[in-house]
């Protein structure tokens, strides 16, 4: 029993050892900064000018370097290590409006058909009046 407890304690200590000091790239830090703001990979991609896949790769590299298993842990660990600063987070950033490509309105078919019937009726009225003259 004592051997089991000793192994368990050593395993627990090994799990909570701080990761060796790994250098995060500027893009990884930028992605982690946006994670702290609650942005999704797609939103971070729009804000940084890339697609969601490179953002996922940058965040995955940061996870590996920081020894964590998800994006929130990575952002908090980078914040605690000093890679991200609280002062950067409190600075106002320009609001970027994300445009939804599916938000455009399709023409109302009933309105279109009413307009075409009205134009057909007015053209037939003008044809009748011109034939009477």
PDB file of C-alpha atoms in Angstrom:
ATOM      1  CA  UNK A   1       0.000   0.000   0.000  1.00  0.00           C
ATOM      2  CA  UNK A   2       2.839   2.402   0.843  1.00  0.00           C
ATOM      3  CA  UNK A   3       4.504   1.637  -2.497  1.00  0.00           C
ATOM      4  CA  UNK A   4       1.250   2.403  -4.354  1.00  0.00           C
ATOM      5  CA  UNK A   5       0.843   5.721  -2.514  1.00  0.00           C
ATOM      6  CA  UNK A   6       4.451   6.688  -3.213  1.00  0.00           C
ATOM      7  CA  UNK A   7       4.079   5.947  -6.946  1.00  0.00           C
ATOM      8  CA  UNK A   8       0.809   7.868  -7.039  1.00  0.00           C
ATOM      9  CA  UNK A   9       2.415  10.877  -5.329  1.00  0.00           C
ATOM     10  CA  UNK A  10       5.385  10.867  -7.723  1.00  0.00           C
ATOM     11  CA  UNK A  11       3.060  10.599 -10.708  1.00  0.00           C
ATOM     12  CA  UNK A  12       0.989  13.521  -9.435  1.00  0.00           C
ATOM     13  CA  UNK A  13       4.106  15.636  -8.928  1.00  0.00           C
ATOM     14  CA  UNK A  14       5.288  14.824 -12.443  1.00  0.00           C
ATOM     15  CA  UNK A  15       1.928  15.873 -13.897  1.00  0.00           C
ATOM     16  CA  UNK A  16       2.051  19.274 -12.234  1.00  0.00           C
ATOM     17  CA  UNK A  17       5.655  20.109 -13.083  1.00  0.00           C
ATOM     18  CA  UNK A  18       5.818  23.375 -14.956  1.00  0.00           C
ATOM     19  CA  UNK A  19       6.538  22.923 -18.643  1.00  0.00           C
ATOM     20  CA  UNK A  20      10.027  23.864 -19.745  1.00  0.00           C
ATOM     21  CA  UNK A  21      10.283  27.404 -20.915  1.00  0.00           C
ATOM     22  CA  UNK A  22       9.098  27.307 -24.498  1.00  0.00           C
ATOM     23  CA  UNK A  23       9.112  30.352 -26.713  1.00  0.00           C
ATOM     24  CA  UNK A  24       5.702  31.214 -28.146  1.00  0.00           C
ATOM     25  CA  UNK A  25       5.586  32.873 -31.556  1.00  0.00           C
ATOM     26  CA  UNK A  26       3.907  36.226 -32.002  1.00  0.00           C
ATOM     27  CA  UNK A  27       1.041  34.587 -33.923  1.00  0.00           C
ATOM     28  CA  UNK A  28       0.475  32.048 -31.128  1.00  0.00           C
ATOM     29  CA  UNK A  29       0.411  34.865 -28.579  1.00  0.00           C
ATOM     30  CA  UNK A  30      -2.007  36.833 -30.746  1.00  0.00           C
ATOM     31  CA  UNK A  31      -4.330  33.826 -31.055  1.00  0.00           C
ATOM     32  CA  UNK A  32      -4.190  33.226 -27.297  1.00  0.00           C
ATOM     33  CA  UNK A  33      -4.975  36.890 -26.746  1.00  0.00           C
ATOM     34  CA  UNK A  34      -8.159  36.531 -28.800  1.00  0.00           C
ATOM     35  CA  UNK A  35      -9.011  33.303 -26.941  1.00  0.00           C
ATOM     36  CA  UNK A  36      -9.020  35.300 -23.707  1.00  0.00           C
ATOM     37  CA  UNK A  37     -11.545  37.611 -25.386  1.00  0.00           C
ATOM     38  CA  UNK A  38     -13.777  34.596 -26.022  1.00  0.00           C
ATOM     39  CA  UNK A  39     -13.381  34.431 -29.794  1.00  0.00           C
ATOM     40  CA  UNK A  40     -13.844  31.225 -31.795  1.00  0.00           C
ATOM     41  CA  UNK A  41     -11.240  29.946 -34.262  1.00  0.00           C
ATOM     42  CA  UNK A  42     -13.292  31.324 -37.146  1.00  0.00           C
ATOM     43  CA  UNK A  43     -13.561  34.773 -35.536  1.00  0.00           C
ATOM     44  CA  UNK A  44      -9.828  34.811 -34.750  1.00  0.00           C
ATOM     45  CA  UNK A  45      -9.163  33.875 -38.369  1.00  0.00           C
ATOM     46  CA  UNK A  46     -11.271  36.775 -39.634  1.00  0.00           C
ATOM     47  CA  UNK A  47      -9.556  39.171 -37.236  1.00  0.00           C
ATOM     48  CA  UNK A  48      -6.055  38.023 -38.194  1.00  0.00           C
ATOM     49  CA  UNK A  49      -6.713  37.564 -41.906  1.00  0.00           C
ATOM     50  CA  UNK A  50      -6.388  33.777 -42.134  1.00  0.00           C
ATOM     51  CA  UNK A  51      -8.800  30.856 -42.129  1.00  0.00           C
ATOM     52  CA  UNK A  52      -9.804  28.889 -39.045  1.00  0.00           C
ATOM     53  CA  UNK A  53      -7.370  26.032 -39.779  1.00  0.00           C
ATOM     54  CA  UNK A  54      -4.114  28.020 -39.282  1.00  0.00           C
ATOM     55  CA  UNK A  55      -5.589  29.423 -36.063  1.00  0.00           C
ATOM     56  CA  UNK A  56      -6.233  25.862 -34.902  1.00  0.00           C
ATOM     57  CA  UNK A  57      -2.632  24.935 -35.762  1.00  0.00           C
ATOM     58  CA  UNK A  58      -1.212  27.949 -33.880  1.00  0.00           C
ATOM     59  CA  UNK A  59      -3.318  27.164 -30.826  1.00  0.00           C
ATOM     60  CA  UNK A  60      -2.321  23.481 -31.006  1.00  0.00           C
ATOM     61  CA  UNK A  61       1.350  24.452 -31.087  1.00  0.00           C
ATOM     62  CA  UNK A  62       0.801  26.711 -28.081  1.00  0.00           C
ATOM     63  CA  UNK A  63      -0.934  23.853 -26.219  1.00  0.00           C
ATOM     64  CA  UNK A  64       1.992  21.555 -26.892  1.00  0.00           C
ATOM     65  CA  UNK A  65       4.584  24.143 -25.858  1.00  0.00           C
ATOM     66  CA  UNK A  66       2.703  25.067 -22.699  1.00  0.00           C
ATOM     67  CA  UNK A  67       1.855  21.479 -21.744  1.00  0.00           C
ATOM     68  CA  UNK A  68      -1.911  21.947 -21.575  1.00  0.00           C
ATOM     69  CA  UNK A  69      -4.907  20.214 -23.132  1.00  0.00           C
ATOM     70  CA  UNK A  70      -7.285  22.996 -24.202  1.00  0.00           C
ATOM     71  CA  UNK A  71      -7.429  26.586 -25.385  1.00  0.00           C
ATOM     72  CA  UNK A  72      -8.512  28.130 -22.085  1.00  0.00           C
ATOM     73  CA  UNK A  73      -5.725  26.402 -20.160  1.00  0.00           C
ATOM     74  CA  UNK A  74      -3.235  27.610 -22.765  1.00  0.00           C
ATOM     75  CA  UNK A  75      -4.440  31.203 -22.520  1.00  0.00           C
ATOM     76  CA  UNK A  76      -4.362  31.193 -18.719  1.00  0.00           C
ATOM     77  CA  UNK A  77      -0.928  29.532 -18.589  1.00  0.00           C
ATOM     78  CA  UNK A  78       0.442  32.116 -21.064  1.00  0.00           C
ATOM     79  CA  UNK A  79      -1.080  34.855 -18.929  1.00  0.00           C
ATOM     80  CA  UNK A  80       0.502  33.434 -15.769  1.00  0.00           C
ATOM     81  CA  UNK A  81       3.874  32.990 -17.490  1.00  0.00           C
ATOM     82  CA  UNK A  82       3.842  36.590 -18.630  1.00  0.00           C
ATOM     83  CA  UNK A  83       3.552  35.906 -22.370  1.00  0.00           C
ATOM     84  CA  UNK A  84       0.257  37.803 -22.320  1.00  0.00           C
ATOM     85  CA  UNK A  85      -0.191  40.918 -20.244  1.00  0.00           C
ATOM     86  CA  UNK A  86      -3.285  42.057 -18.430  1.00  0.00           C
ATOM     87  CA  UNK A  87      -2.634  45.587 -19.688  1.00  0.00           C
ATOM     88  CA  UNK A  88      -2.997  44.391 -23.274  1.00  0.00           C
ATOM     89  CA  UNK A  89      -6.378  42.921 -22.417  1.00  0.00           C
ATOM     90  CA  UNK A  90      -7.702  46.114 -20.850  1.00  0.00           C
ATOM     91  CA  UNK A  91      -6.765  48.307 -23.815  1.00  0.00           C
ATOM     92  CA  UNK A  92      -9.760  49.080 -26.050  1.00  0.00           C
ATOM     93  CA  UNK A  93      -9.502  47.561 -29.471  1.00  0.00           C
ATOM     94  CA  UNK A  94     -11.407  48.746 -32.514  1.00  0.00           C
ATOM     95  CA  UNK A  95     -14.712  46.973 -32.968  1.00  0.00           C
ATOM     96  CA  UNK A  96     -14.657  44.810 -36.049  1.00  0.00           C
ATOM     97  CA  UNK A  97     -17.999  43.931 -37.538  1.00  0.00           C
ATOM     98  CA  UNK A  98     -18.072  40.411 -38.857  1.00  0.00           C
ATOM     99  CA  UNK A  99     -20.219  40.195 -41.945  1.00  0.00           C
ATOM    100  CA  UNK A 100     -22.462  37.179 -42.264  1.00  0.00           C
ATOM    101  CA  UNK A 101     -22.371  36.008 -45.907  1.00  0.00           C
ATOM    102  CA  UNK A 102     -25.834  34.474 -45.530  1.00  0.00           C
ATOM    103  CA  UNK A 103     -27.495  37.583 -44.144  1.00  0.00           C
ATOM    104  CA  UNK A 104     -28.516  39.076 -47.512  1.00  0.00           C
ATOM    105  CA  UNK A 105     -32.230  39.227 -48.255  1.00  0.00           C
ATOM    106  CA  UNK A 106     -33.720  37.388 -51.171  1.00  0.00           C
ATOM    107  CA  UNK A 107     -36.319  39.304 -53.169  1.00  0.00           C
ATOM    108  CA  UNK A 108     -39.887  38.756 -52.006  1.00  0.00           C
ATOM    109  CA  UNK A 109     -41.502  36.598 -54.733  1.00  0.00           C
ATOM    110  CA  UNK A 110     -45.045  37.732 -53.912  1.00  0.00           C
ATOM    111  CA  UNK A 111     -44.035  41.383 -54.220  1.00  0.00           C
ATOM    112  CA  UNK A 112     -42.255  40.672 -57.489  1.00  0.00           C
ATOM    113  CA  UNK A 113     -45.262  38.846 -58.944  1.00  0.00           C
ATOM    114  CA  UNK A 114     -47.600  41.699 -57.904  1.00  0.00           C
ATOM    115  CA  UNK A 115     -45.333  44.216 -59.601  1.00  0.00           C
ATOM    116  CA  UNK A 116     -45.157  42.180 -62.787  1.00  0.00           C
ATOM    117  CA  UNK A 117     -48.962  41.725 -62.829  1.00  0.00           C
ATOM    118  CA  UNK A 118     -49.400  45.460 -62.311  1.00  0.00           C
ATOM    119  CA  UNK A 119     -46.965  46.269 -65.109  1.00  0.00           C
ATOM    120  CA  UNK A 120     -48.691  43.725 -67.389  1.00  0.00           C
ATOM    121  CA  UNK A 121     -52.067  45.243 -66.584  1.00  0.00           C
ATOM    122  CA  UNK A 122     -50.866  48.796 -67.249  1.00  0.00           C
ATOM    123  CA  UNK A 123     -49.252  47.754 -70.540  1.00  0.00           C
ATOM    124  CA  UNK A 124     -52.458  46.014 -71.644  1.00  0.00           C
ATOM    125  CA  UNK A 125     -54.467  49.142 -70.630  1.00  0.00           C
ATOM    126  CA  UNK A 126     -52.159  51.316 -72.719  1.00  0.00           C
ATOM    127  CA  UNK A 127     -52.481  48.902 -75.657  1.00  0.00           C
ATOM    128  CA  UNK A 128     -56.275  49.020 -75.421  1.00  0.00           C
ATOM    129  CA  UNK A 129     -56.358  52.819 -75.191  1.00  0.00           C
ATOM    130  CA  UNK A 130     -53.984  53.154 -78.160  1.00  0.00           C
ATOM    131  CA  UNK A 131     -56.103  50.786 -80.270  1.00  0.00           C
ATOM    132  CA  UNK A 132     -59.250  52.835 -79.503  1.00  0.00           C
ATOM    133  CA  UNK A 133     -57.600  55.976 -80.725  1.00  0.00           C
TER     134      UNK A 133
END
